């Protein structure tokens, strides 16, 4: 049941409980209880909306920053990661295998804002050895969804 | 000037569904629940195999009966899913959709005067195909109180000395009706008693929500009397690939192959390569799509219930067939007004046979979001109709 709920709301978090219950063929209380329990257990961590900001007048700059750090005694990468993820402008922090340690995604209003964050805040953290900033030029697909005009439903042309 | 046309063709009407799409094409903000075609893209791994076959230059004709590799996979699939075994070499051919298979089966089996029993409401092409094959279509009107299943009594009552072929269209388009094993067993007895043949259109076999689909060919003594038709359009969401298949006793299949050879040569090769991947590795896609349809089906039935619209529970395909008899207008009038006043396309039951009067076909091959808007509009419409009646 949990897997079914999760699979469904991952793509459509706007669905209301009653509707979800009907679609899954169970009663509403079951769905409500499972959802509440999964929120409690932090399996469901939030409900987000995927927005194509390029279609709005709001300017945003997104950057992916590769960060190499020295792990801290006893706490490994966790304490550096925590320092970084607590900045509100940081969107995501991942520990990465390969050529660098942390991947930080950042959202700023302008290029300067991002640059300032990297030079003033990120680079000056003690364990940080180096950073490499990559700016996102265009989003084609995000969160499994292709960011393009939805295609017209051409099925109307067929008649059986 | 001489009339260039064959009367036989001129006398066949266009599908009754078409009119509504013509009206809808002139309007904006129209929501359709009219189409009998999956709304999913073909699963990516299947598309990718099609592309890969093109990259390798696999662009020539295949053998007339279809790629051997594909037929072997289909045979394994039929065994695995429906417990019926066919010799891929002598009892199976790959066709251009289930459509071609229906046409060929009729042409291979019928002589002028032979009667073909066609239960209705059902898919729109059986009657014209029977006519084109010089057969005589004889309609059996299915009843809502039997959940639109074909009963042995109804079948027996329709049989005459000229009856040769029975079309068995389950899971059904447009009613969503299915036949369970016990229903088919009763039908099989009558078929054997009267020495009939069966054209079993199982294109919706994978979309059965009550229990696994049973093919009549798997019942004792029936394989030698059955032409089984299936395809990739509905189960793998591959309508545009135009790929289906027919399984039949060798003596029938050989004659179908002759028609296919002269009329078509072979099914599209790209589609056949893609289809190999579909049958080989597509079970989980089918299951996922089935589950999705099932959820929409439950939602649809719930909404009908809420708006007080009577509808027997459909257990197959992706259609519901609610009754609109309470409103005292024809299905055609309901559908036309619903389109003009609320901008929603549904198909009147009469498009699938006269006994479909009083019903609508609603397709749920649409996203839940679309279904929701369309059903909100339907609820408004139904409420208004009831108010006007008072
Ligand atoms: C009952 C039935 N049979 C056969 C077909 C033909 O399918 P295809 O030619 O795409 O395989 C359809 C399509 O709507 C159908 O509903």
Coordinates of C-alpha atoms and ligand atoms in Angstrom, one line a residue:
Chain A
X1 CA 0.0 0.0 0.0
X2 CA 2.8 2.4 0.9
X3 CA 4.6 1.9 -2.3
X4 CA 1.4 2.5 -4.3
X5 CA 0.7 5.7 -2.5
X6 CA 4.3 6.9 -2.9
X7 CA 4.5 6.0 -6.6
X8 CA 1.3 7.9 -7.2
X9 CA 2.0 11.1 -5.2
X10 CA 5.5 11.3 -6.5
X11 CA 4.1 12.4 -9.8
X12 CA 0.9 14.0 -8.6
X13 CA 1.1 15.4 -5.1
X14 CA -2.0 17.6 -5.7
X15 CA -4.3 14.6 -5.6
X16 CA -6.7 14.8 -2.7
X17 CA -7.0 12.0 -0.2
X18 CA -10.4 11.0 -1.1
X19 CA -9.5 10.7 -4.8
X20 CA -6.4 8.8 -4.1
X21 CA -8.3 6.4 -1.9
X22 CA -10.8 5.8 -4.8
X23 CA -8.0 5.3 -7.3
X24 CA -6.2 2.8 -5.1
X25 CA -9.4 1.0 -4.2
X26 CA -9.0 1.4 -0.4
X27 CA -10.8 3.6 2.1
X28 CA -9.9 7.1 2.8
X29 CA -8.8 6.5 6.4
X30 CA -6.2 4.0 5.3
X31 CA -4.6 6.4 2.9
X32 CA -4.7 9.3 5.5
X33 CA -3.1 7.1 8.2
X34 CA -0.4 5.8 5.9
X35 CA 0.4 9.3 4.6
X36 CA 0.5 10.7 8.2
X37 CA 2.7 7.8 9.3
X38 CA 5.1 8.3 6.3
X39 CA 5.3 12.0 7.0
X40 CA 6.1 11.2 10.6
X41 CA 8.8 8.7 9.6
X42 CA 10.2 11.2 7.2
X43 CA 9.6 8.9 4.2
X44 CA 7.5 11.7 2.7
X45 CA 9.8 14.7 3.2
X46 CA 7.8 17.4 1.5
X47 CA 5.5 18.3 -1.3
X48 CA 7.0 20.2 -4.2
X49 CA 6.0 21.9 -7.4
X50 CA 8.0 21.7 -10.5
X51 CA 8.2 25.2 -12.1
X52 CA 9.7 26.4 -15.3
X53 CA 11.0 29.7 -14.1
X54 CA 12.2 30.6 -17.5
X55 CA 8.6 31.3 -18.5
X56 CA 8.2 33.9 -15.7
X57 CA 9.7 37.3 -15.3
X58 CA 11.6 36.2 -12.3
X59 CA 15.4 35.9 -12.8
X60 CA 17.1 33.0 -11.2
X61 CA 20.6 31.6 -11.5
X62 CA 21.3 28.0 -10.7
X63 CA 24.7 26.6 -10.1
X64 CA 26.2 23.2 -9.4
X65 CA 29.3 23.5 -7.3
X66 CA 31.8 20.7 -6.9
X67 CA 33.4 21.0 -3.6
X68 CA 36.5 19.1 -2.3
X69 CA 36.8 19.0 1.5
X70 CA 38.8 17.5 4.2
X71 CA 36.7 15.1 6.2
X72 CA 36.5 15.9 10.0
X73 CA 37.8 13.6 12.6
X74 CA 34.9 11.5 14.0
X75 CA 32.2 13.0 11.9
X76 CA 33.5 12.4 8.4
X77 CA 31.8 14.6 5.9
X78 CA 28.6 15.2 7.9
X79 CA 29.7 18.3 9.8
X80 CA 30.9 20.1 6.7
X81 CA 27.8 19.1 4.8
X82 CA 25.7 20.4 7.7
X83 CA 27.5 23.7 7.7
X84 CA 26.8 24.0 4.0
X85 CA 23.2 22.9 3.9
X86 CA 22.2 25.3 6.5
X87 CA 22.7 28.3 4.2
X88 CA 19.3 29.1 2.9
X89 CA 20.5 29.7 -0.7
X90 CA 21.7 26.1 -0.9
X91 CA 19.2 23.8 -2.5
X92 CA 20.8 20.5 -2.2
X93 CA 24.0 18.9 -0.9
X94 CA 25.1 15.4 -2.0
X95 CA 28.1 13.4 -1.0
X96 CA 29.6 12.2 -4.3
X97 CA 32.0 9.4 -5.2
X98 CA 34.6 10.3 -7.7
X99 CA 36.7 13.4 -8.4
X100 CA 35.3 15.6 -5.6
X101 CA 33.3 15.1 -2.4
X102 CA 30.2 17.3 -2.2
X103 CA 27.9 18.5 -4.9
X104 CA 26.1 21.6 -3.8
X105 CA 23.3 23.1 -5.8
X106 CA 22.6 26.7 -5.4
X107 CA 20.0 29.1 -6.4
X108 CA 20.6 32.9 -6.5
X109 CA 19.0 35.9 -8.0
X110 CA 22.1 37.0 -10.0
X111 CA 25.5 35.7 -11.0
X112 CA 27.0 38.1 -8.5
X113 CA 25.0 36.7 -5.7
X114 CA 26.2 33.1 -6.5
X115 CA 29.8 34.3 -6.9
X116 CA 29.6 36.1 -3.6
X117 CA 28.3 33.0 -1.8
X118 CA 31.1 30.9 -3.2
X119 CA 33.9 33.3 -2.5
X120 CA 32.8 34.7 0.8
X121 CA 31.1 31.8 2.4
X122 CA 31.8 28.4 0.9
X123 CA 35.5 28.8 0.0
X124 CA 36.3 30.3 3.4
X125 CA 35.0 27.3 5.4
X126 CA 38.0 25.6 6.9
X127 CA 37.6 22.1 5.6
X128 CA 36.9 23.3 2.0
X129 CA 39.9 22.6 -0.2
X130 CA 38.6 23.8 -3.5
X131 CA 35.4 24.6 -5.4
X132 CA 34.4 24.5 -9.0
X133 CA 31.3 26.3 -10.0
X134 CA 29.1 25.2 -13.0
X135 CA 26.2 27.3 -14.0
X136 CA 23.1 25.7 -15.4
X137 CA 22.3 27.3 -18.8
X138 CA 19.1 25.5 -19.5
X139 CA 16.9 22.8 -17.9
X140 CA 15.7 20.1 -20.3
X141 CA 14.5 17.6 -17.8
X142 CA 14.1 17.9 -14.0
X143 CA 12.8 15.5 -11.4
X144 CA 12.0 13.0 -14.1
X145 CA 9.8 15.4 -16.0
X146 CA 10.7 16.8 -19.4
X147 CA 10.5 20.6 -19.3
X148 CA 9.0 21.4 -22.6
X149 CA 5.5 22.4 -23.9
X150 CA 3.3 19.4 -23.4
X151 CA 2.4 17.9 -26.8
X152 CA -1.0 18.2 -28.2
X153 CA -3.2 15.1 -27.9
X154 CA -3.4 13.9 -31.4
X155 CA -5.4 10.9 -30.6
X156 CA -8.6 12.8 -31.6
X157 CA -7.6 12.3 -35.3
X158 CA -8.4 8.6 -35.1
X159 CA -11.9 7.4 -34.9
X160 CA -12.4 3.9 -33.6
Chain B
X1 CA -19.7 9.1 -66.9
X2 CA -19.9 5.7 -65.3
X3 CA -20.2 5.5 -61.6
X4 CA -16.6 4.6 -60.5
X5 CA -17.6 3.1 -57.2
X6 CA -18.6 -0.3 -56.0
X7 CA -22.0 -0.4 -54.5
X8 CA -20.9 -2.8 -51.8
X9 CA -18.5 -0.1 -50.6
X10 CA -20.8 2.8 -51.0
X11 CA -23.4 1.1 -48.9
X12 CA -21.0 0.8 -45.9
X13 CA -21.4 3.9 -43.6
X14 CA -18.5 5.7 -42.0
X15 CA -17.9 5.0 -38.4
X16 CA -20.5 6.8 -36.1
X17 CA -17.7 8.1 -34.0
X18 CA -16.3 10.3 -36.6
X19 CA -19.0 13.0 -36.6
X20 CA -18.2 14.0 -33.0
X21 CA -14.6 14.5 -33.8
X22 CA -15.5 16.7 -36.8
X23 CA -17.7 18.9 -34.6
X24 CA -15.0 19.0 -31.8
X25 CA -12.3 20.0 -34.3
X26 CA -14.1 23.3 -34.8
X27 CA -14.2 24.1 -31.0
X28 CA -11.7 25.1 -28.4
X29 CA -11.2 23.9 -24.9
X30 CA -12.8 20.6 -25.7
X31 CA -12.0 17.6 -23.5
X32 CA -12.4 14.2 -25.1
X33 CA -13.3 11.0 -23.5
X34 CA -13.9 9.6 -27.0
X35 CA -10.8 7.9 -28.1
X36 CA -10.2 4.2 -27.8
X37 CA -6.4 4.5 -27.8
X38 CA -4.0 4.3 -24.8
X39 CA -2.6 7.7 -23.6
X40 CA 0.8 6.3 -22.7
X41 CA 3.8 6.5 -24.9
X42 CA 5.2 3.2 -26.0
X43 CA 7.6 2.1 -23.2
X44 CA 11.0 3.5 -23.9
X45 CA 12.9 0.2 -24.2
X46 CA 10.5 -0.9 -26.9
X47 CA 10.9 2.3 -28.8
X48 CA 14.6 2.0 -28.4
X49 CA 14.7 -1.4 -30.0
X50 CA 12.8 0.0 -33.0
X51 CA 15.3 2.8 -33.3
X52 CA 18.2 0.3 -32.9
X53 CA 16.8 -1.9 -35.7
X54 CA 16.8 1.2 -38.0
X55 CA 20.4 2.0 -37.0
X56 CA 21.4 -1.5 -38.0
X57 CA 19.7 -1.1 -41.3
X58 CA 17.0 -3.6 -40.6
X59 CA 14.7 -2.0 -43.1
X60 CA 13.8 -4.8 -45.5
X61 CA 10.7 -7.0 -45.8
X62 CA 10.5 -9.7 -43.3
X63 CA 9.1 -13.1 -44.2
X64 CA 5.4 -12.9 -45.1
X65 CA 4.2 -14.5 -41.9
X66 CA 6.5 -12.3 -39.8
X67 CA 9.9 -12.5 -38.1
X68 CA 10.6 -16.0 -36.8
X69 CA 12.1 -14.5 -33.6
X70 CA 8.9 -12.5 -33.0
X71 CA 6.6 -15.5 -33.6
X72 CA 8.6 -17.6 -31.2
X73 CA 8.3 -14.9 -28.5
X74 CA 4.6 -14.6 -29.1
X75 CA 4.1 -18.3 -28.8
X76 CA 6.0 -18.3 -25.4
X77 CA 3.9 -15.3 -24.3
X78 CA 0.6 -17.0 -25.1
X79 CA 1.7 -20.1 -23.3
X80 CA 2.9 -18.1 -20.3
X81 CA -0.1 -15.7 -20.0
X82 CA -3.1 -17.6 -21.3
X83 CA -2.0 -21.3 -21.3
X84 CA -2.6 -21.9 -24.9
X85 CA 0.1 -23.3 -27.2
X86 CA 0.6 -22.5 -30.9
X87 CA 3.2 -23.7 -33.3
X88 CA 4.8 -20.5 -34.4
X89 CA 5.7 -22.0 -37.7
X90 CA 2.3 -23.2 -39.0
X91 CA -0.3 -21.6 -36.7
X92 CA 0.7 -18.0 -36.4
X93 CA 1.2 -14.9 -38.5
X94 CA 2.1 -11.3 -37.7
X95 CA -0.3 -8.8 -39.1
X96 CA -0.8 -5.1 -39.6
X97 CA -2.7 -4.6 -36.4
X98 CA -5.6 -6.7 -35.1
X99 CA -7.5 -4.9 -37.8
X100 CA -5.9 -6.7 -40.7
X101 CA -6.3 -10.0 -38.8
X102 CA -10.0 -9.5 -38.4
X103 CA -10.4 -8.7 -42.1
X104 CA -8.4 -11.6 -43.3
X105 CA -10.0 -14.1 -41.0
X106 CA -13.4 -13.2 -42.4
X107 CA -12.2 -13.3 -46.0
X108 CA -10.5 -16.6 -45.5
X109 CA -13.5 -18.3 -43.9
X110 CA -16.6 -16.9 -45.5
X111 CA -18.5 -17.7 -48.7
X112 CA -21.5 -15.7 -49.9
X113 CA -24.5 -16.6 -47.7
X114 CA -22.5 -17.7 -44.7
X115 CA -23.8 -16.1 -41.6
X116 CA -21.5 -14.4 -39.1
X117 CA -22.8 -13.9 -35.6
X118 CA -21.7 -10.6 -34.2
X119 CA -22.7 -9.7 -30.6
X120 CA -23.3 -6.0 -30.2
X121 CA -22.5 -3.5 -28.8
X122 CA -19.1 -4.2 -30.2
X123 CA -16.2 -2.9 -32.1
X124 CA -17.2 -1.1 -35.3
X125 CA -15.3 -3.1 -37.8
X126 CA -16.8 -6.6 -37.5
X127 CA -20.0 -5.9 -39.5
X128 CA -18.3 -4.1 -42.4
X129 CA -15.5 -6.6 -42.6
X130 CA -18.1 -9.4 -42.7
X131 CA -19.9 -7.6 -45.5
X132 CA -16.7 -7.0 -47.4
X133 CA -16.0 -10.7 -47.2
X134 CA -19.4 -11.4 -48.7
X135 CA -20.7 -12.9 -45.5
X136 CA -24.0 -12.0 -43.9
X137 CA -23.6 -10.3 -40.5
X138 CA -26.2 -11.4 -38.0
X139 CA -26.5 -9.3 -34.9
X140 CA -26.9 -10.7 -31.4
X141 CA -28.1 -7.9 -29.0
X142 CA -26.3 -8.2 -25.7
X143 CA -28.1 -7.1 -22.6
X144 CA -27.1 -4.9 -19.7
X145 CA -28.8 -7.2 -17.2
X146 CA -26.3 -9.9 -18.3
X147 CA -23.5 -7.4 -17.9
X148 CA -23.2 -7.4 -21.7
X149 CA -21.8 -10.9 -21.7
X150 CA -22.8 -13.4 -24.4
X151 CA -24.9 -16.2 -23.0
X152 CA -25.2 -19.7 -24.4
X153 CA -28.9 -19.2 -24.8
X154 CA -28.6 -16.0 -26.8
X155 CA -26.0 -17.7 -29.0
X156 CA -28.1 -20.8 -29.5
X157 CA -31.2 -18.7 -30.4
X158 CA -29.3 -16.9 -33.2
X159 CA -27.9 -20.0 -34.9
X160 CA -29.4 -21.0 -38.3
X161 CA -28.2 -23.7 -40.7
X162 CA -26.2 -21.0 -42.5
X163 CA -24.3 -19.9 -39.4
X164 CA -20.6 -20.5 -39.8
X165 CA -18.6 -18.0 -37.6
X166 CA -19.1 -16.4 -34.2
X167 CA -17.2 -13.3 -33.4
X168 CA -16.3 -13.2 -29.7
X169 CA -15.2 -9.7 -28.8
X170 CA -14.1 -9.8 -25.2
X171 CA -12.9 -7.8 -23.2
X172 CA -15.3 -5.6 -25.1
X173 CA -15.0 -2.3 -26.8
X174 CA -17.3 -0.3 -26.0
X175 CA -19.0 -1.9 -22.9
X176 CA -15.9 -3.1 -21.0
X177 CA -17.6 -6.4 -20.5
X178 CA -15.5 -9.6 -20.0
X179 CA -16.2 -13.3 -20.2
X180 CA -15.2 -15.5 -17.4
X181 CA -14.2 -19.1 -17.8
X182 CA -17.6 -20.5 -16.9
X183 CA -19.2 -18.2 -19.5
X184 CA -16.8 -19.3 -22.2
X185 CA -17.3 -23.0 -21.3
X186 CA -21.0 -22.7 -22.0
X187 CA -20.4 -20.9 -25.3
X188 CA -17.9 -23.5 -26.3
X189 CA -20.4 -26.3 -25.9
X190 CA -22.9 -24.6 -28.2
X191 CA -20.1 -23.8 -30.7
X192 CA -19.1 -27.5 -30.8
X193 CA -22.6 -28.7 -30.9
X194 CA -23.4 -26.6 -34.0
X195 CA -20.0 -27.1 -35.6
X196 CA -19.2 -23.3 -35.7
X197 CA -15.9 -21.5 -35.8
X198 CA -14.9 -18.6 -33.6
X199 CA -13.1 -15.4 -34.3
X200 CA -11.9 -14.4 -30.9
X201 CA -10.7 -10.8 -30.7
X202 CA -8.5 -10.7 -27.7
X203 CA -6.8 -7.3 -28.3
X204 CA -7.8 -6.2 -24.7
X205 CA -6.8 -9.5 -23.1
X206 CA -4.2 -7.8 -20.9
X207 CA -6.8 -5.3 -19.6
X208 CA -8.9 -7.5 -17.5
X209 CA -9.4 -6.4 -13.9
X210 CA -11.5 -9.1 -12.3
X211 CA -9.5 -12.2 -13.1
X212 CA -6.9 -13.2 -15.7
X213 CA -8.3 -13.3 -19.2
X214 CA -9.3 -16.7 -20.4
X215 CA -9.0 -17.4 -24.1
X216 CA -11.6 -19.7 -25.6
X217 CA -8.9 -21.4 -27.6
X218 CA -7.6 -22.9 -24.4
X219 CA -10.8 -24.8 -23.7
X220 CA -11.0 -28.5 -24.8
X221 CA -11.7 -29.0 -28.5
X222 CA -11.8 -25.3 -29.2
X223 CA -8.3 -24.6 -30.6
X224 CA -9.2 -26.2 -33.8
X225 CA -12.2 -24.0 -34.2
X226 CA -10.8 -20.7 -33.1
X227 CA -9.0 -17.9 -34.8
X228 CA -7.3 -15.9 -32.0
X229 CA -6.6 -12.3 -32.7
X230 CA -4.4 -10.2 -30.6
X231 CA -2.0 -7.3 -31.0
X232 CA 0.3 -4.7 -29.6
X233 CA -1.8 -1.6 -29.8
X234 CA -3.6 -1.7 -26.5
X235 CA -1.4 -3.8 -24.2
X236 CA 1.9 -2.2 -25.0
X237 CA 0.5 1.2 -26.1
X238 CA 1.7 0.7 -29.6
X239 CA -1.2 1.8 -31.8
X240 CA 0.9 3.6 -34.4
X241 CA 3.2 0.7 -34.9
X242 CA 0.4 -1.2 -36.6
X243 CA 1.2 -4.6 -35.3
X244 CA -1.0 -7.5 -34.4
X245 CA -1.1 -11.3 -34.9
X246 CA -3.5 -14.1 -35.7
X247 CA -3.2 -17.7 -34.4
X248 CA -5.3 -20.3 -36.1
X249 CA -5.4 -23.9 -37.2
X250 CA -3.0 -24.5 -40.0
X251 CA -5.7 -25.0 -42.7
X252 CA -7.2 -21.6 -41.9
X253 CA -4.0 -19.8 -41.4
X254 CA -2.6 -20.9 -44.7
X255 CA -5.4 -19.2 -46.5
X256 CA -5.1 -16.0 -44.4
X257 CA -1.5 -16.0 -45.3
X258 CA -2.3 -16.0 -49.0
X259 CA -4.5 -12.9 -48.6
X260 CA -1.8 -11.2 -46.5
X261 CA 0.9 -12.1 -49.0
X262 CA -0.9 -10.6 -51.9
X263 CA -2.4 -7.6 -50.1
X264 CA 0.2 -6.6 -47.6
X265 CA 3.4 -8.7 -48.1
X266 CA 4.5 -8.4 -44.5
X267 CA 4.0 -6.3 -41.4
X268 CA 6.4 -3.3 -40.9
X269 CA 9.8 -4.6 -40.0
X270 CA 10.7 -1.8 -37.5
X271 CA 7.6 -2.6 -35.6
X272 CA 8.3 -6.2 -35.6
X273 CA 11.8 -5.7 -34.1
X274 CA 10.3 -3.4 -31.4
X275 CA 7.6 -6.0 -30.7
X276 CA 10.2 -8.7 -30.0
X277 CA 11.4 -6.5 -27.1
X278 CA 7.8 -5.8 -26.0
X279 CA 6.8 -9.5 -25.6
X280 CA 10.2 -10.5 -24.3
X281 CA 10.6 -7.8 -21.6
X282 CA 7.4 -5.9 -21.4
X283 CA 5.3 -7.8 -18.8
X284 CA 6.0 -5.2 -16.1
X285 CA 5.0 -2.3 -18.4
X286 CA 1.8 -4.0 -19.1
X287 CA 1.2 -4.6 -15.4
X288 CA 1.9 -0.9 -14.6
X289 CA -0.4 0.4 -17.3
X290 CA -3.1 -2.1 -16.2
X291 CA -2.9 -0.8 -12.7
X292 CA -3.1 2.8 -13.8
X293 CA -6.2 2.1 -15.9
X294 CA -7.7 0.2 -13.0
X295 CA -7.3 3.2 -10.7
X296 CA -9.0 5.5 -13.3
X297 CA -11.7 2.9 -13.7
X298 CA -12.5 3.0 -10.0
X299 CA -12.5 6.8 -10.1
X300 CA -14.9 6.9 -13.0
X301 CA -17.3 4.4 -11.4
X302 CA -17.2 6.4 -8.2
X303 CA -18.0 9.7 -10.0
X304 CA -20.9 8.0 -11.9
X305 CA -22.3 6.8 -8.6
X306 CA -22.0 10.2 -7.1
X307 CA -23.9 11.8 -9.9
X308 CA -26.5 9.1 -9.8
X309 CA -25.7 7.8 -13.3
X310 CA -26.4 4.1 -13.6
X311 CA -23.5 2.0 -15.0
X312 CA -22.8 -1.7 -14.7
X313 CA -19.3 -2.4 -13.6
X314 CA -16.9 -2.9 -16.5
X315 CA -14.1 -5.4 -15.8
X316 CA -12.1 -5.1 -19.0
X317 CA -10.6 -2.8 -21.6
X318 CA -10.7 0.9 -20.9
X319 CA -14.3 1.9 -21.4
X320 CA -17.4 2.4 -19.3
X321 CA -20.8 2.2 -20.7
X322 CA -23.2 4.2 -18.5
X323 CA -26.9 4.3 -19.2
X324 CA -28.6 7.6 -20.0
X325 CA -32.1 6.1 -20.3
X326 CA -33.4 8.2 -17.4
X327 CA -33.1 11.4 -19.5
X328 CA -35.5 10.3 -22.2
X329 CA -33.3 11.5 -25.1
X330 CA -31.3 9.5 -27.6
X331 CA -27.6 8.8 -27.1
X332 CA -26.9 10.8 -30.1
X333 CA -28.7 13.8 -28.8
X334 CA -27.1 13.4 -25.4
X335 CA -23.6 13.2 -26.9
X336 CA -24.2 16.1 -29.3
X337 CA -25.6 18.4 -26.7
X338 CA -23.0 17.4 -24.2
X339 CA -20.3 18.4 -26.7
X340 CA -22.0 21.7 -27.7
X341 CA -22.9 22.8 -24.2
X342 CA -20.1 21.4 -22.1
X343 CA -17.3 20.7 -24.6
X344 CA -16.8 17.1 -23.8
X345 CA -16.6 14.4 -26.4
X346 CA -18.2 11.0 -25.6
X347 CA -19.5 8.5 -28.1
X348 CA -23.1 7.4 -28.3
X349 CA -23.7 3.7 -27.7
X350 CA -25.4 3.5 -31.1
X351 CA -22.0 3.8 -32.9
X352 CA -21.5 0.2 -31.8
X353 CA -24.8 -1.2 -32.8
X354 CA -28.5 -0.2 -32.5
X355 CA -28.8 -2.0 -29.2
X356 CA -26.3 0.6 -27.8
X357 CA -29.2 3.1 -27.7
X358 CA -29.5 4.5 -24.3
X359 CA -25.8 4.2 -23.5
X360 CA -22.6 6.2 -23.9
X361 CA -19.1 5.0 -24.3
X362 CA -16.7 6.7 -22.0
X363 CA -13.0 6.0 -22.5
X364 CA -10.8 6.3 -19.5
X365 CA -7.6 6.2 -21.5
X366 CA -7.1 9.7 -20.3
X367 CA -5.1 11.2 -17.4
X368 CA -6.8 11.5 -14.1
X369 CA -6.6 15.3 -14.4
X370 CA -8.5 15.2 -17.6
X371 CA -11.0 12.7 -16.4
X372 CA -11.7 14.9 -13.4
X373 CA -12.5 18.0 -15.5
X374 CA -14.6 16.0 -17.9
X375 CA -16.6 14.4 -15.1
X376 CA -17.1 17.7 -13.4
X377 CA -18.7 18.9 -16.6
X378 CA -20.7 15.8 -16.9
X379 CA -22.1 16.2 -13.4
X380 CA -23.2 19.7 -14.3
X381 CA -24.8 18.5 -17.5
X382 CA -26.6 15.7 -15.9
X383 CA -27.9 18.0 -13.2
X384 CA -29.2 20.4 -15.7
X385 CA -30.9 17.7 -17.8
X386 CA -32.7 16.5 -14.7
X387 CA -33.8 20.0 -13.8
X388 CA -35.1 20.5 -17.3
X389 CA -37.1 17.3 -17.2
X390 CA -39.0 18.3 -14.1
Ligands
LIG1 C1 -12.0 -4.6 -30.1 C2 -10.9 -4.1 -31.0 N1 -10.3 -5.0 -31.9 C3 -9.4 -4.6 -32.8 C4 -8.9 -3.3 -32.8 C5 -7.9 -2.9 -33.8 O1 -6.6 -2.7 -33.2 P1 -5.3 -2.6 -34.0 O2 -5.6 -2.8 -35.5 O3 -4.6 -1.3 -33.7 O4 -4.5 -3.8 -33.5 C6 -9.5 -2.3 -31.9 C7 -9.1 -0.9 -31.9 O5 -9.7 -0.1 -31.3 C8 -10.5 -2.8 -31.0 O6 -11.1 -1.9 -30.1

